[in-house]
Short mmCIF file of C-alpha atoms in Angstrom, two decimals:
data_model
loop_
_atom_site.label_atom_id
_atom_site.label_comp_id
_atom_site.label_asym_id
_atom_site.label_seq_id
_atom_site.Cartn_x
_atom_site.Cartn_y
_atom_site.Cartn_z
CA MET L 1 82.26 109.93 82.62
CA ILE L 2 84.24 106.81 81.78
CA THR L 3 86.96 105.50 84.11
CA GLU L 4 89.87 103.56 82.77
CA SER L 5 91.43 101.49 85.54
CA VAL L 6 94.43 99.21 85.04
CA ILE L 7 96.95 97.41 87.18
CA LEU L 8 100.46 97.73 85.74
CA ARG L 9 103.30 95.38 86.65
CA VAL L 10 106.71 96.99 86.32
CA HIS L 11 109.97 95.06 86.16
CA PRO L 12 111.30 94.87 89.76
CA GLY L 13 114.11 97.31 90.39
CA ARG L 14 112.89 99.73 87.72
CA GLU L 15 110.21 101.50 89.81
CA ALA L 16 112.07 104.80 90.28
CA ALA L 17 112.86 105.05 86.56
CA TYR L 18 109.23 104.17 85.74
CA GLU L 19 107.91 106.90 88.02
CA ALA L 20 110.25 109.42 86.39
CA ALA L 21 109.09 108.32 82.92
CA PHE L 22 105.46 108.54 84.02
CA ARG L 23 106.03 112.11 85.20
CA GLU L 24 107.41 112.90 81.73
CA ALA L 25 104.48 111.17 80.01
CA SER L 26 101.74 112.75 82.18
CA PRO L 27 101.38 115.91 80.05
CA ILE L 28 100.87 113.74 76.98
CA ILE L 29 97.67 112.18 78.28
CA ALA L 30 96.53 115.41 79.96
CA ARG L 31 96.30 117.22 76.65
CA GLN L 32 94.05 114.69 74.96
CA ARG L 33 90.51 115.48 73.87
CA GLY L 34 88.03 114.20 76.43
CA TYR L 35 90.66 113.82 79.18
CA LEU L 36 89.37 114.62 82.65
CA SER L 37 91.98 113.41 85.14
CA HIS L 38 94.47 110.71 85.98
CA SER L 39 96.25 109.26 88.98
CA LEU L 40 98.98 106.71 89.56
CA LYS L 41 99.19 104.73 92.79
CA ARG L 42 101.97 102.37 93.84
CA GLY L 43 101.23 99.05 95.47
CA ILE L 44 102.02 98.60 99.15
CA GLU L 45 102.16 94.80 99.30
CA ASP L 46 103.84 94.61 95.89
CA PRO L 47 105.73 97.83 95.16
CA SER L 48 106.30 96.76 91.57
CA THR L 49 102.58 97.16 90.80
CA TYR L 50 100.81 100.39 90.02
CA LEU L 51 97.15 101.34 89.69
CA LEU L 52 96.52 103.80 86.85
CA THR L 53 93.13 105.46 86.76
CA VAL L 54 92.11 107.86 83.97
CA GLY L 55 88.87 109.76 83.62
CA TRP L 56 87.55 110.28 80.08
CA GLU L 57 84.45 112.03 78.83
CA THR L 58 83.66 109.11 76.47
CA LEU L 59 85.07 105.69 75.70
CA GLU L 60 85.84 106.90 72.16
CA ASP L 61 88.06 109.66 73.55
CA HIS L 62 90.36 106.97 74.94
CA GLU L 63 90.02 104.15 72.44
CA ALA L 64 89.90 106.04 69.12
CA GLY L 65 91.17 109.47 70.14
CA PHE L 66 94.19 108.87 72.36
CA ARG L 67 95.11 105.37 71.20
CA GLY L 68 94.84 106.45 67.57
CA SER L 69 97.06 109.50 68.04
CA ALA L 70 100.75 110.19 67.47
CA ASP L 71 100.89 111.13 71.15
CA TYR L 72 100.01 107.59 72.06
CA GLN L 73 103.10 106.36 70.23
CA GLU L 74 105.22 108.66 72.43
CA TRP L 75 103.34 107.44 75.53
CA ARG L 76 104.12 103.86 74.54
CA ARG L 77 107.77 104.65 73.87
CA LEU L 78 108.18 106.20 77.31
CA LEU L 79 106.24 103.66 79.39
CA HIS L 80 105.72 100.26 77.77
CA PRO L 81 109.35 99.07 78.10
CA PHE L 82 108.84 99.02 81.90
CA TYR L 83 105.89 96.60 81.86
CA VAL L 84 106.33 92.91 82.57
CA GLU L 85 103.35 92.34 80.27
CA LEU L 86 100.61 94.51 78.79
CA PRO L 87 97.48 94.06 80.88
CA PRO L 88 93.86 94.36 79.77
CA VAL L 89 92.57 97.94 80.09
CA PRO L 90 88.93 97.82 81.28
CA HIS L 91 86.59 100.81 81.38
CA TYR L 92 83.84 101.57 83.89
CA ARG L 93 80.76 103.78 84.18
CA ASP L 94 79.50 105.37 87.38
CA ILE L 95 76.47 103.80 89.09
CA ASP L 96 73.83 106.15 90.46
CA LEU L 97 73.69 104.97 94.06
CA ALA L 98 70.99 107.44 94.99
CA GLY L 99 68.42 105.46 93.11
#
């Protein structure tokens, strides 16, 4: 499993509208090939920041599949206007901590 984890900075005062738009956009990402799960968490110290975490089967499912799809254009239309800037979107692999 690959985890996409990104901190998103939303224009202050637009948080409620962003959360509503994200609810509308959630089914878009959930129907993608290789999608496993996603969550959105709001910052406590800075309520204009959000942590988006998405689980993908492979990196390609996110990078080539979702980002190369028409659905991604709709995702962008709904969500990107809220962002102060577009952040880097790093990906992570699980570490086997048992040895």
